[in-house]
Amino acid sequence: MQGRAAVAGVGESVYYMRGKSPDSEFQLACTAIRNAVADAGLELTDIDGFVSYMDQRNDPLRLAHALGLKELRWAATTWAGGGNNAAGAVQIADAAVCAGYAKHVVAFRALAQGQFGRFGRPRGIGGRAEGDMAWKAPYGLLSPAQECALHTKRFMHDHAISQEALCDIALACYANAQRNPRAIRYGQPLTREKYHASRWIVEPFHLYDCCPENDGAAAIIVTSTERARDLLNTPVPIVAAAQGLGPKYGFSAFQGRWFPGMFYTSVGEAIWQRSGAKPADIDVLQLYENFTGPVMMTLCEMGFCAPEEVESFVADGALEGPDAKLPFNTAGGNIGEAYIHGFELVTEAVRQVRGESTCQVSDVSLSLVVAGPGYAPGSAVLFGVL
Amino acid sequence: MTRYLGDEWTLPGINDATRAWFTSGRLKVQRCDDCRTWQHPPDEICGGCQGNRLSFAECGEAGRIESFVVVHRAVHPALEDRIPYAVALVSLDDAPGVNAIGNVLNAAPDELAIGQRVRAVFEEVSQPEGGEVLRIPQWELIREAR
């Protein structure tokens, strides 16, 4: 909040393709947290809070005992269990530190989809479709890719957007991942021809419009900016953070005012109002891409461009590399680096301010993370040099 | 009648929220008795006036395709021999703001377009364990005479 709290450390596990981690999800979480604590120059016994996503399986008491904490003063999660939580988790850590409820709060995400099943696959299909699924599954609408495609198809129709816009977003993620040895897609460059030749998953999404599913964990340490100054690394202040209104997930998202949409208009308004910044001031952007279509919709809702401009806004390498017009997902994002439910975007945004990215933008003073589109509440967090 | 995705494909659970839609053989959508707001999916409170006097009202059977997707990758083994299939989002003429998911039974995926007019049809399905017959709302393109 206005730079009173800061990120003092970042850490992650090795990232694996889904099901390939030799460690359990809980072990991955502990590895990422220990790495972030070491990066900050803290001891595990300094940690007194945990924040994660709502469906977090690595509960705070189990972590506290495994990691040898002396006290647990703050444990919380955001609502709804998807990538929309990535920045919201940082906001809750920020709030705890600014209020003085805890001193060193870990925000993290750990996923081992080999161990616990896949997010991209429907759950509960086989018997009756219950709850939200009752309205969709009998008709064959089952996965997040299909749901996001339904929004994307209408948005492209309304604003005469071609497939090239989606391709350009995928190309930027892949190009940036080629600079990042941590990235799952490192050494696997993508071309426009290869994109168009790839199979359809669900029109309008080709294979390369969809992120992979991965095992891994990422974590940050949030503390007061004042305390962070005495630690190992340059503090990265949290300038502003926001969550915003949207529909309930799934079927509700196809109703009335919410369709088509990614539910980021109010998140953007709050970020710009709280920070005093505007979209053109952003030096580097991390924007969650479970799929490419939601990226272009969210760029518009956050105020970076109008829907009629978005195809040219992302064209001609405008998002690609450290010298891009708008450097974007500089470690590769969900599509290129790894799908850690967007928390890999948070660690990358912090590294950009510290000057440690593998795709380092020069003179970064404002580094924005926009979390998962299409599932509410959406969230965003702005890091910066004060 | 053979269902669009096959007779073995998953059925909706039937409860107070879903019964009117999936069993009445009509397009029935929740509506507030007081402020007349349509609400879909149903809930226990009206989002328009915060009242709790809600019932299910019948709509006409005409609609419009608001969007659609063509699924090429089956995410369930039972759908492997059904791909590619299309899923449409249809707005109901008589219930502004209400959109329904459905399949268009009389059209191939590559015949669909946003803006096409459709009308409701119903797939009758006997529940394997007995009980009321399901009448699942689906759609047909209204083809203009040439």
Short mmCIF file of C-alpha atoms in Angstrom, two decimals:
data_model
loop_
_atom_site.label_atom_id
_atom_site.label_comp_id
_atom_site.label_asym_id
_atom_site.label_seq_id
_atom_site.Cartn_x
_atom_site.Cartn_y
_atom_site.Cartn_z
CA MET A 1 0.00 0.00 0.00
CA GLN A 2 1.73 3.12 -1.28
CA GLY A 3 5.07 1.44 -0.78
CA ARG A 4 4.79 0.87 2.97
CA ALA A 5 5.30 -2.85 2.44
CA ALA A 6 7.76 -4.44 0.04
CA VAL A 7 8.87 -7.75 -1.34
CA ALA A 8 12.10 -8.75 0.37
CA GLY A 9 12.66 -12.10 -1.31
CA VAL A 10 11.53 -14.38 -4.12
CA GLY A 11 11.95 -18.10 -4.59
CA GLU A 12 10.69 -20.99 -6.59
CA SER A 13 11.14 -24.72 -7.04
CA VAL A 14 12.30 -26.26 -10.28
CA TYR A 15 9.36 -26.19 -12.70
CA TYR A 16 8.26 -29.52 -14.23
CA MET A 17 5.76 -30.69 -16.80
CA ARG A 18 2.61 -32.00 -15.16
CA GLY A 19 3.22 -35.20 -13.29
CA LYS A 20 7.02 -35.03 -13.64
CA SER A 21 7.92 -33.60 -10.24
CA PRO A 22 9.83 -36.05 -8.07
CA ASP A 23 8.62 -34.07 -5.05
CA SER A 24 5.11 -33.81 -3.66
CA GLU A 25 3.19 -30.56 -3.87
CA PHE A 26 3.85 -29.89 -0.16
CA GLN A 27 7.58 -30.46 -0.64
CA LEU A 28 7.56 -28.10 -3.63
CA ALA A 29 5.84 -25.45 -1.51
CA CYS A 30 8.44 -25.81 1.24
CA THR A 31 11.28 -25.57 -1.29
CA ALA A 32 9.94 -22.35 -2.82
CA ILE A 33 9.38 -20.80 0.61
CA ARG A 34 12.85 -21.75 1.85
CA ASN A 35 14.39 -20.29 -1.30
CA ALA A 36 12.47 -17.03 -0.86
CA VAL A 37 13.49 -16.80 2.80
CA ALA A 38 17.14 -17.37 1.88
CA ASP A 39 16.90 -14.83 -0.94
CA ALA A 40 15.68 -12.24 1.58
CA GLY A 41 18.47 -13.08 4.03
CA LEU A 42 15.94 -14.12 6.68
CA GLU A 43 15.60 -17.24 8.84
CA LEU A 44 12.52 -19.48 8.67
CA THR A 45 11.84 -18.52 12.28
CA ASP A 46 11.31 -14.91 11.15
CA ILE A 47 8.23 -15.94 9.11
CA ASP A 48 4.92 -15.34 10.87
CA GLY A 49 2.27 -15.42 8.15
CA PHE A 50 1.06 -17.37 5.10
CA VAL A 51 -1.23 -16.32 2.26
CA SER A 52 -2.20 -18.47 -0.70
CA TYR A 53 -5.13 -19.29 -2.99
CA MET A 54 -8.51 -20.46 -1.76
CA ASP A 55 -8.19 -24.13 -2.63
CA GLN A 56 -4.73 -24.25 -1.11
CA ARG A 57 -3.92 -27.81 -0.12
CA ASN A 58 -0.76 -26.86 1.76
CA ASP A 59 -2.42 -25.52 4.84
CA PRO A 60 -0.65 -22.95 7.00
CA LEU A 61 -0.43 -25.02 10.17
CA ARG A 62 1.17 -27.95 8.38
CA LEU A 63 3.63 -25.54 6.79
CA ALA A 64 4.33 -23.79 10.10
CA HIS A 65 5.24 -27.07 11.78
CA ALA A 66 7.24 -28.42 8.84
CA LEU A 67 9.23 -25.22 8.52
CA GLY A 68 9.76 -24.72 12.27
CA LEU A 69 7.98 -21.40 12.69
CA LYS A 70 7.93 -19.88 16.16
CA GLU A 71 4.62 -18.05 15.69
CA LEU A 72 1.81 -17.78 13.12
CA ARG A 73 0.17 -14.37 13.29
CA TRP A 74 -1.58 -14.26 9.90
CA ALA A 75 -3.08 -16.98 7.71
CA ALA A 76 -5.51 -16.13 4.92
CA THR A 77 -6.56 -16.87 1.36
CA THR A 78 -8.37 -15.03 -1.39
CA TRP A 79 -11.78 -16.25 -2.66
CA ALA A 80 -12.24 -18.53 -5.64
CA GLY A 81 -9.48 -20.91 -6.47
CA GLY A 82 -7.98 -19.89 -9.77
CA GLY A 83 -5.24 -17.75 -11.25
CA ASN A 84 -7.37 -14.71 -10.49
CA ASN A 85 -5.90 -15.03 -6.97
CA ALA A 86 -2.25 -14.45 -7.95
CA ALA A 87 -2.15 -10.74 -7.17
CA GLY A 88 -4.92 -10.89 -4.57
CA ALA A 89 -2.69 -13.11 -2.42
CA VAL A 90 -0.01 -10.39 -2.51
CA GLN A 91 -2.63 -7.79 -1.59
CA ILE A 92 -3.62 -9.74 1.53
CA ALA A 93 0.02 -10.06 2.59
CA ASP A 94 0.46 -6.34 1.96
CA ALA A 95 -2.60 -5.54 4.08
CA ALA A 96 -1.36 -7.72 6.97
CA VAL A 97 2.08 -6.09 7.01
CA CYS A 98 0.77 -2.52 6.65
CA ALA A 99 -1.71 -3.12 9.48
CA GLY A 100 1.05 -4.51 11.68
CA TYR A 101 -0.61 -7.88 12.16
CA ALA A 102 2.45 -9.78 11.01
CA LYS A 103 6.06 -8.96 10.17
CA HIS A 104 7.20 -11.36 7.47
CA VAL A 105 4.38 -12.87 5.43
CA VAL A 106 4.87 -15.52 2.75
CA ALA A 107 2.58 -15.39 -0.28
CA PHE A 108 2.88 -18.49 -2.43
CA ARG A 109 1.35 -21.02 -4.80
CA ALA A 110 2.26 -24.68 -5.17
CA LEU A 111 0.84 -27.07 -7.75
CA ALA A 112 1.50 -30.72 -8.42
CA GLN A 113 -1.15 -31.65 -10.89
CA GLY A 114 0.28 -35.11 -11.28
CA GLN A 115 -0.46 -35.66 -7.61
CA PHE A 116 -3.84 -33.95 -7.37
CA GLY A 117 -5.38 -33.96 -10.84
CA ARG A 118 -5.55 -31.39 -13.58
CA PHE A 119 -7.13 -27.96 -13.49
CA GLY A 120 -7.76 -28.07 -17.22
CA ARG A 121 -9.85 -31.21 -16.89
CA PRO A 122 -13.42 -31.23 -15.69
CA ARG A 123 -14.02 -32.75 -12.30
CA GLY A 124 -17.07 -34.76 -11.38
CA ILE A 125 -18.03 -35.86 -14.89
CA GLY A 126 -19.18 -39.43 -14.99
CA GLY A 127 -22.19 -39.24 -12.71
CA ARG A 128 -24.61 -36.34 -12.72
CA ALA A 129 -23.46 -32.79 -13.41
CA GLU A 130 -24.20 -30.83 -10.25
CA GLY A 131 -24.04 -27.17 -9.24
CA ASP A 132 -22.59 -24.87 -11.88
CA MET A 133 -21.70 -27.85 -14.09
CA ALA A 134 -25.38 -28.80 -14.45
CA TRP A 135 -25.90 -25.88 -16.85
CA LYS A 136 -22.83 -26.64 -18.98
CA ALA A 137 -21.63 -30.24 -18.85
CA PRO A 138 -24.75 -31.89 -20.38
CA TYR A 139 -24.05 -29.71 -23.43
CA GLY A 140 -20.34 -30.54 -23.57
CA LEU A 141 -18.97 -27.25 -22.19
CA LEU A 142 -16.48 -28.60 -19.71
CA SER A 143 -13.09 -26.93 -19.48
CA PRO A 144 -11.64 -23.48 -18.79
CA ALA A 145 -10.31 -23.41 -22.39
CA GLN A 146 -13.81 -23.91 -23.76
CA GLU A 147 -15.28 -21.25 -21.47
CA CYS A 148 -12.62 -18.67 -22.30
CA ALA A 149 -13.03 -19.50 -26.00
CA LEU A 150 -16.73 -18.67 -25.80
CA HIS A 151 -15.91 -15.17 -24.53
CA THR A 152 -13.04 -14.77 -27.00
CA LYS A 153 -15.10 -15.81 -30.04
CA ARG A 154 -17.69 -13.09 -29.37
CA PHE A 155 -15.06 -10.43 -28.61
CA MET A 156 -13.21 -11.17 -31.87
CA HIS A 157 -16.51 -11.04 -33.79
CA ASP A 158 -17.59 -7.71 -32.25
CA HIS A 159 -14.27 -5.98 -32.93
CA ALA A 160 -13.20 -7.69 -36.17
CA ILE A 161 -10.06 -9.19 -34.59
CA SER A 162 -8.18 -11.85 -36.55
CA GLN A 163 -6.38 -14.99 -35.40
CA GLU A 164 -3.08 -13.12 -35.81
CA ALA A 165 -3.73 -11.22 -32.57
CA LEU A 166 -3.83 -14.47 -30.61
CA CYS A 167 -0.77 -15.71 -32.46
CA ASP A 168 1.20 -12.55 -31.61
CA ILE A 169 0.52 -13.05 -27.89
CA ALA A 170 1.67 -16.68 -28.00
CA LEU A 171 4.79 -15.71 -29.98
CA ALA A 172 5.76 -13.12 -27.35
CA CYS A 173 5.54 -15.67 -24.53
CA TYR A 174 7.58 -18.24 -26.44
CA ALA A 175 10.20 -15.71 -27.54
CA ASN A 176 10.71 -14.48 -23.99
CA ALA A 177 10.93 -18.03 -22.65
CA GLN A 178 13.92 -18.65 -24.97
CA ARG A 179 15.93 -16.28 -22.74
CA ASN A 180 14.93 -18.03 -19.51
CA PRO A 181 16.63 -21.34 -18.60
CA ARG A 182 13.97 -21.95 -15.89
CA ALA A 183 11.25 -21.98 -18.56
CA ILE A 184 9.49 -25.19 -19.56
CA ARG A 185 9.58 -24.01 -23.20
CA TYR A 186 13.25 -22.98 -23.11
CA GLY A 187 14.87 -24.28 -26.29
CA GLN A 188 11.51 -24.74 -28.02
CA PRO A 189 10.97 -21.61 -30.14
CA LEU A 190 7.62 -20.97 -31.83
CA THR A 191 7.07 -19.53 -35.29
CA ARG A 192 3.96 -18.07 -36.87
CA GLU A 193 3.84 -21.00 -39.30
CA LYS A 194 4.09 -23.56 -36.50
CA TYR A 195 1.32 -21.74 -34.60
CA HIS A 196 -1.11 -21.84 -37.52
CA ALA A 197 -0.22 -25.44 -38.36
CA SER A 198 -0.95 -26.63 -34.82
CA ARG A 199 -4.19 -28.45 -34.08
CA TRP A 200 -7.28 -26.79 -32.75
CA ILE A 201 -8.08 -27.42 -29.10
CA VAL A 202 -11.32 -25.47 -29.17
CA GLU A 203 -11.87 -22.85 -31.88
CA PRO A 204 -10.65 -20.12 -31.75
CA PHE A 205 -7.78 -21.59 -29.67
CA HIS A 206 -4.97 -23.54 -31.30
CA LEU A 207 -2.66 -25.71 -29.20
CA TYR A 208 -0.26 -22.79 -28.73
CA ASP A 209 -2.98 -20.50 -27.41
CA CYS A 210 -3.14 -22.70 -24.33
CA CYS A 211 -0.65 -22.82 -21.46
CA PRO A 212 0.81 -26.16 -20.44
CA GLU A 213 0.03 -27.70 -17.07
CA ASN A 214 2.94 -27.84 -14.68
CA ASP A 215 4.20 -28.88 -11.29
CA GLY A 216 6.09 -26.37 -9.18
CA ALA A 217 5.89 -23.65 -6.57
CA ALA A 218 6.75 -19.97 -6.26
CA ALA A 219 6.84 -17.72 -3.21
CA ILE A 220 7.61 -14.18 -2.08
CA ILE A 221 8.30 -12.62 1.32
CA VAL A 222 6.37 -9.44 2.13
CA THR A 223 7.57 -7.24 4.98
CA SER A 224 7.64 -3.54 5.79
CA THR A 225 9.76 -1.49 3.41
CA GLU A 226 11.62 -0.17 6.44
CA ARG A 227 12.58 -3.66 7.68
CA ALA A 228 13.34 -4.78 4.13
CA ARG A 229 16.06 -2.11 3.81
CA ASP A 230 18.18 -4.03 6.35
CA LEU A 231 17.92 -7.30 4.42
CA LEU A 232 19.97 -8.89 1.67
CA ASN A 233 18.27 -7.56 -1.47
CA THR A 234 16.87 -4.24 -2.63
CA PRO A 235 13.27 -3.98 -1.38
CA VAL A 236 10.61 -3.95 -4.09
CA PRO A 237 7.76 -1.78 -2.78
CA ILE A 238 4.10 -2.67 -3.31
CA VAL A 239 2.71 0.55 -4.76
CA ALA A 240 -0.91 -0.53 -5.17
CA ALA A 241 -3.03 -3.67 -5.24
CA ALA A 242 -6.67 -4.35 -6.06
CA GLN A 243 -9.40 -6.92 -6.39
CA GLY A 244 -12.63 -6.31 -8.29
CA LEU A 245 -16.21 -7.39 -8.86
CA GLY A 246 -17.19 -10.01 -11.39
CA PRO A 247 -19.75 -12.77 -11.76
CA LYS A 248 -19.62 -16.08 -10.01
CA TYR A 249 -17.55 -18.52 -12.07
CA GLY A 250 -18.59 -20.47 -15.11
CA PHE A 251 -22.21 -20.29 -16.20
CA SER A 252 -22.87 -17.00 -14.38
CA ALA A 253 -20.08 -15.41 -16.42
CA PHE A 254 -22.12 -15.87 -19.60
CA GLN A 255 -25.04 -13.78 -18.35
CA GLY A 256 -26.09 -10.20 -19.04
CA ARG A 257 -23.55 -7.49 -18.37
CA TRP A 258 -20.68 -9.92 -17.89
CA PHE A 259 -20.62 -11.46 -21.37
CA PRO A 260 -18.24 -11.21 -23.09
CA GLY A 261 -15.75 -10.05 -20.50
CA MET A 262 -12.78 -10.81 -18.28
CA PHE A 263 -13.93 -8.72 -15.26
CA TYR A 264 -10.93 -6.39 -15.04
CA THR A 265 -12.45 -2.95 -15.60
CA SER A 266 -12.89 -2.22 -11.90
CA VAL A 267 -9.50 -3.77 -11.05
CA GLY A 268 -7.85 -1.38 -13.52
CA GLU A 269 -9.73 1.64 -12.22
CA ALA A 270 -8.63 0.85 -8.67
CA ILE A 271 -4.97 0.30 -9.60
CA TRP A 272 -4.74 3.57 -11.52
CA GLN A 273 -6.61 5.54 -8.87
CA ARG A 274 -4.57 4.12 -5.96
CA SER A 275 -1.20 4.52 -7.66
CA GLY A 276 -1.73 7.75 -9.58
CA ALA A 277 -0.18 5.96 -12.56
CA LYS A 278 -1.76 5.34 -15.95
CA PRO A 279 -1.33 2.45 -18.39
CA ALA A 280 1.25 4.33 -20.49
CA ASP A 281 3.46 4.66 -17.38
CA ILE A 282 3.89 0.89 -17.01
CA ASP A 283 7.43 -0.19 -17.87
CA VAL A 284 6.82 -3.93 -17.86
CA LEU A 285 3.61 -5.98 -17.68
CA GLN A 286 2.96 -9.53 -16.51
CA LEU A 287 -0.55 -10.54 -17.61
CA TYR A 288 -1.88 -14.01 -16.87
CA GLU A 289 -2.39 -16.11 -19.98
CA ASN A 290 -4.06 -19.41 -19.33
CA PHE A 291 -5.10 -18.76 -22.95
CA THR A 292 -4.20 -15.95 -25.35
CA GLY A 293 -7.73 -14.65 -25.98
CA PRO A 294 -8.28 -13.42 -22.43
CA VAL A 295 -5.02 -11.43 -22.65
CA MET A 296 -6.29 -9.14 -25.39
CA MET A 297 -9.63 -8.66 -23.63
CA THR A 298 -7.89 -7.82 -20.35
CA LEU A 299 -5.50 -5.38 -22.01
CA CYS A 300 -8.61 -3.46 -23.13
CA GLU A 301 -10.42 -3.65 -19.79
CA MET A 302 -7.32 -2.49 -17.90
CA GLY A 303 -7.14 0.55 -20.20
CA PHE A 304 -4.03 -0.24 -22.26
CA CYS A 305 -5.91 0.12 -25.55
CA ALA A 306 -9.40 0.10 -27.03
CA PRO A 307 -10.87 -3.13 -28.46
CA GLU A 308 -10.62 -1.69 -31.98
CA GLU A 309 -6.88 -1.09 -31.43
CA VAL A 310 -5.90 -4.33 -29.75
CA GLU A 311 -4.84 -6.21 -32.88
CA SER A 312 -2.34 -3.52 -33.86
CA PHE A 313 -1.40 -3.02 -30.20
CA VAL A 314 -0.02 -6.59 -29.99
CA ALA A 315 1.27 -6.84 -33.60
CA ASP A 316 4.81 -6.69 -35.00
CA GLY A 317 6.54 -7.88 -31.86
CA ALA A 318 5.05 -5.09 -29.73
CA LEU A 319 5.05 -7.40 -26.68
CA GLU A 320 8.25 -9.32 -27.40
CA GLY A 321 11.65 -8.94 -25.75
CA PRO A 322 13.11 -6.38 -23.34
CA ASP A 323 12.86 -3.48 -25.80
CA ALA A 324 9.23 -4.10 -26.74
CA LYS A 325 6.73 -1.27 -26.94
CA LEU A 326 5.16 -2.92 -23.87
CA PRO A 327 7.45 -5.65 -22.48
CA PHE A 328 5.10 -8.48 -21.52
CA ASN A 329 5.47 -11.79 -19.67
CA THR A 330 9.20 -11.38 -19.79
CA ALA A 331 10.05 -14.78 -18.27
CA GLY A 332 7.65 -16.50 -20.66
CA GLY A 333 4.47 -16.42 -18.56
CA ASN A 334 2.16 -19.37 -18.03
CA ILE A 335 2.54 -20.33 -21.70
CA GLY A 336 6.33 -20.20 -21.89
CA GLU A 337 7.83 -20.36 -18.39
CA ALA A 338 5.42 -22.50 -16.38
CA TYR A 339 1.83 -22.61 -15.22
CA ILE A 340 2.24 -21.98 -11.50
CA HIS A 341 -1.23 -20.46 -11.48
CA GLY A 342 0.25 -17.03 -12.21
CA PHE A 343 2.53 -16.82 -9.20
CA GLU A 344 5.53 -17.12 -11.54
CA LEU A 345 4.35 -13.77 -12.93
CA VAL A 346 4.63 -12.23 -9.46
CA THR A 347 8.24 -13.40 -8.96
CA GLU A 348 9.14 -12.15 -12.45
CA ALA A 349 7.60 -8.72 -11.83
CA VAL A 350 9.71 -8.40 -8.67
CA ARG A 351 12.86 -9.49 -10.52
CA GLN A 352 12.23 -6.79 -13.14
CA VAL A 353 12.34 -4.09 -10.45
CA ARG A 354 15.49 -5.66 -8.98
CA GLY A 355 17.12 -5.77 -12.41
CA GLU A 356 17.49 -9.56 -12.37
CA SER A 357 15.22 -10.76 -15.17
CA THR A 358 16.54 -12.96 -17.98
CA CYS A 359 14.73 -10.49 -20.25
CA GLN A 360 15.58 -7.34 -18.32
CA VAL A 361 13.84 -4.11 -19.28
CA SER A 362 15.97 -1.03 -18.70
CA ASP A 363 15.10 1.51 -16.00
CA VAL A 364 12.04 -0.23 -14.59
CA SER A 365 10.17 1.92 -12.11
CA LEU A 366 6.64 0.46 -12.49
CA SER A 367 6.13 -3.31 -12.87
CA LEU A 368 2.51 -4.51 -13.05
CA VAL A 369 1.02 -7.97 -12.50
CA VAL A 370 -2.51 -8.62 -13.75
CA ALA A 371 -3.78 -11.97 -12.47
CA GLY A 372 -6.07 -14.50 -14.10
CA PRO A 373 -8.81 -13.13 -16.37
CA GLY A 374 -12.22 -14.69 -16.80
CA TYR A 375 -12.69 -15.80 -13.21
CA ALA A 376 -13.59 -13.32 -10.48
CA PRO A 377 -12.58 -11.66 -8.28
CA GLY A 378 -9.78 -10.50 -10.52
CA SER A 379 -6.70 -8.93 -8.99
CA ALA A 380 -3.64 -6.87 -9.84
CA VAL A 381 -0.56 -5.63 -8.01
CA LEU A 382 1.81 -2.84 -8.97
CA PHE A 383 5.42 -2.98 -7.82
CA GLY A 384 7.68 -0.01 -8.19
CA VAL A 385 10.61 2.12 -7.28
CA LEU A 386 9.39 4.89 -5.01
CA MET B 1 -34.28 -39.78 -29.39
CA THR B 2 -30.51 -39.79 -29.58
CA ARG B 3 -28.85 -37.02 -27.65
CA TYR B 4 -26.44 -34.63 -29.36
CA LEU B 5 -23.45 -35.95 -27.38
CA GLY B 6 -24.72 -39.54 -27.17
CA ASP B 7 -27.17 -41.27 -24.90
CA GLU B 8 -24.50 -42.21 -22.39
CA TRP B 9 -23.31 -38.66 -21.85
CA THR B 10 -23.71 -37.02 -18.44
CA LEU B 11 -27.11 -35.67 -17.34
CA PRO B 12 -27.83 -32.72 -15.08
CA GLY B 13 -28.60 -33.34 -11.44
CA ILE B 14 -32.25 -32.48 -10.84
CA ASN B 15 -33.07 -30.28 -7.85
CA ASP B 16 -35.14 -27.19 -7.04
CA ALA B 17 -32.78 -24.99 -9.07
CA THR B 18 -32.60 -27.14 -12.21
CA ARG B 19 -36.01 -28.92 -12.32
CA ALA B 20 -37.92 -26.24 -14.24
CA TRP B 21 -35.28 -25.89 -16.95
CA PHE B 22 -34.57 -29.55 -17.49
CA THR B 23 -37.96 -31.25 -17.02
CA SER B 24 -40.82 -28.92 -17.96
CA GLY B 25 -40.55 -29.20 -21.73
CA ARG B 26 -40.77 -25.39 -21.86
CA LEU B 27 -38.17 -22.65 -21.48
CA LYS B 28 -38.70 -21.77 -17.83
CA VAL B 29 -36.44 -19.22 -16.19
CA GLN B 30 -36.43 -17.87 -12.64
CA ARG B 31 -38.20 -14.52 -12.33
CA CYS B 32 -38.77 -12.22 -9.37
CA ASP B 33 -42.46 -12.00 -8.43
CA ASP B 34 -41.97 -8.43 -7.25
CA CYS B 35 -39.58 -6.59 -9.59
CA ARG B 36 -39.92 -9.01 -12.56
CA THR B 37 -36.15 -9.39 -13.00
CA TRP B 38 -35.11 -12.55 -14.86
CA GLN B 39 -32.33 -14.46 -13.09
CA HIS B 40 -30.31 -17.31 -14.56
CA PRO B 41 -28.87 -19.41 -13.03
CA PRO B 42 -31.47 -19.37 -10.26
CA ASP B 43 -30.60 -18.22 -6.76
CA GLU B 44 -32.34 -17.75 -3.43
CA ILE B 45 -32.40 -13.94 -3.50
CA CYS B 46 -33.35 -11.63 -6.37
CA GLY B 47 -30.28 -9.66 -7.49
CA GLY B 48 -32.59 -6.90 -8.73
CA CYS B 49 -34.58 -6.02 -5.58
CA GLN B 50 -33.11 -8.38 -2.94
CA GLY B 51 -36.52 -9.97 -2.43
CA ASN B 52 -37.00 -13.69 -1.97
CA ARG B 53 -40.31 -14.21 -3.77
CA LEU B 54 -39.02 -16.02 -6.84
CA SER B 55 -40.71 -18.42 -9.22
CA PHE B 56 -40.14 -19.90 -12.68
CA ALA B 57 -41.82 -18.18 -15.62
CA GLU B 58 -42.20 -19.43 -19.17
CA CYS B 59 -40.40 -17.70 -22.05
CA GLY B 60 -41.09 -17.92 -25.74
CA GLU B 61 -38.94 -20.39 -27.63
CA ALA B 62 -37.08 -17.95 -29.86
CA GLY B 63 -33.45 -17.03 -29.36
CA ARG B 64 -30.25 -15.79 -30.97
CA ILE B 65 -26.75 -17.26 -31.07
CA GLU B 66 -24.53 -14.90 -29.06
CA SER B 67 -21.38 -16.98 -29.40
CA PHE B 68 -20.26 -20.54 -30.01
CA VAL B 69 -17.16 -22.69 -29.86
CA VAL B 70 -16.12 -25.75 -31.82
CA VAL B 71 -14.54 -28.38 -29.58
CA HIS B 72 -11.81 -30.41 -31.30
CA ARG B 73 -10.07 -31.87 -28.26
CA ALA B 74 -12.28 -34.16 -26.21
CA VAL B 75 -11.65 -33.56 -22.53
CA HIS B 76 -13.54 -36.71 -21.57
CA PRO B 77 -13.07 -40.16 -23.14
CA ALA B 78 -16.82 -40.50 -23.75
CA LEU B 79 -16.63 -37.58 -26.18
CA GLU B 80 -13.78 -38.93 -28.33
CA ASP B 81 -16.09 -40.08 -31.10
CA ARG B 82 -18.24 -36.92 -30.91
CA ILE B 83 -15.60 -34.36 -31.88
CA PRO B 84 -15.69 -31.92 -33.47
CA TYR B 85 -18.86 -30.70 -31.80
CA ALA B 86 -20.20 -27.19 -31.21
CA VAL B 87 -21.50 -25.52 -28.07
CA ALA B 88 -23.55 -22.35 -28.46
CA LEU B 89 -24.56 -19.54 -26.16
CA VAL B 90 -28.14 -18.50 -26.91
CA SER B 91 -29.96 -15.40 -25.67
CA LEU B 92 -33.68 -15.74 -25.00
CA ASP B 93 -35.83 -13.17 -26.80
CA ASP B 94 -38.31 -12.93 -23.93
CA ALA B 95 -35.81 -12.76 -21.05
CA PRO B 96 -33.36 -9.91 -21.65
CA GLY B 97 -29.89 -10.58 -20.25
CA VAL B 98 -30.47 -14.34 -19.93
CA ASN B 99 -28.18 -16.60 -21.94
CA ALA B 100 -28.33 -20.40 -22.09
CA ILE B 101 -25.72 -22.95 -23.10
CA GLY B 102 -26.93 -25.45 -25.66
CA ASN B 103 -26.25 -27.41 -28.82
CA VAL B 104 -27.69 -26.64 -32.24
CA LEU B 105 -29.14 -29.96 -33.35
CA ASN B 106 -29.83 -29.33 -37.02
CA ALA B 107 -26.52 -27.73 -38.02
CA ALA B 108 -22.92 -28.83 -38.46
CA PRO B 109 -20.34 -26.81 -36.50
CA ASP B 110 -19.18 -25.01 -39.64
CA GLU B 111 -22.72 -23.81 -40.41
CA LEU B 112 -22.98 -21.75 -37.24
CA ALA B 113 -22.57 -17.98 -36.99
CA ILE B 114 -23.08 -15.36 -34.32
CA GLY B 115 -26.44 -13.66 -34.79
CA GLN B 116 -28.31 -16.65 -36.21
CA ARG B 117 -31.90 -17.10 -35.08
CA VAL B 118 -32.76 -20.32 -33.27
CA ARG B 119 -35.77 -21.91 -31.58
CA ALA B 120 -35.89 -24.32 -28.68
CA VAL B 121 -36.39 -28.04 -29.08
CA PHE B 122 -36.28 -30.62 -26.31
CA GLU B 123 -34.35 -33.85 -25.98
CA GLU B 124 -36.46 -36.35 -24.03
CA VAL B 125 -34.40 -38.61 -21.81
CA SER B 126 -35.66 -41.24 -19.38
CA GLN B 127 -33.51 -41.25 -16.28
CA PRO B 128 -31.82 -44.64 -15.92
CA GLU B 129 -32.81 -44.85 -12.26
CA GLY B 130 -36.43 -43.86 -13.01
CA GLY B 131 -38.27 -40.75 -11.90
CA GLU B 132 -39.38 -37.84 -14.01
CA VAL B 133 -38.50 -37.74 -17.70
CA LEU B 134 -35.94 -35.07 -18.58
CA ARG B 135 -36.70 -32.66 -21.41
CA ILE B 136 -33.37 -30.98 -22.03
CA PRO B 137 -33.64 -27.65 -23.87
CA GLN B 138 -31.67 -27.58 -27.11
CA TRP B 139 -31.80 -25.46 -30.27
CA GLU B 140 -32.48 -25.55 -33.99
CA LEU B 141 -31.48 -23.00 -36.59
CA ILE B 142 -34.46 -21.28 -38.15
CA ARG B 143 -33.55 -21.69 -41.80
CA GLU B 144 -34.97 -19.09 -44.09
CA ALA B 145 -36.95 -20.42 -47.04
CA ARG B 146 -35.26 -19.90 -50.37
#
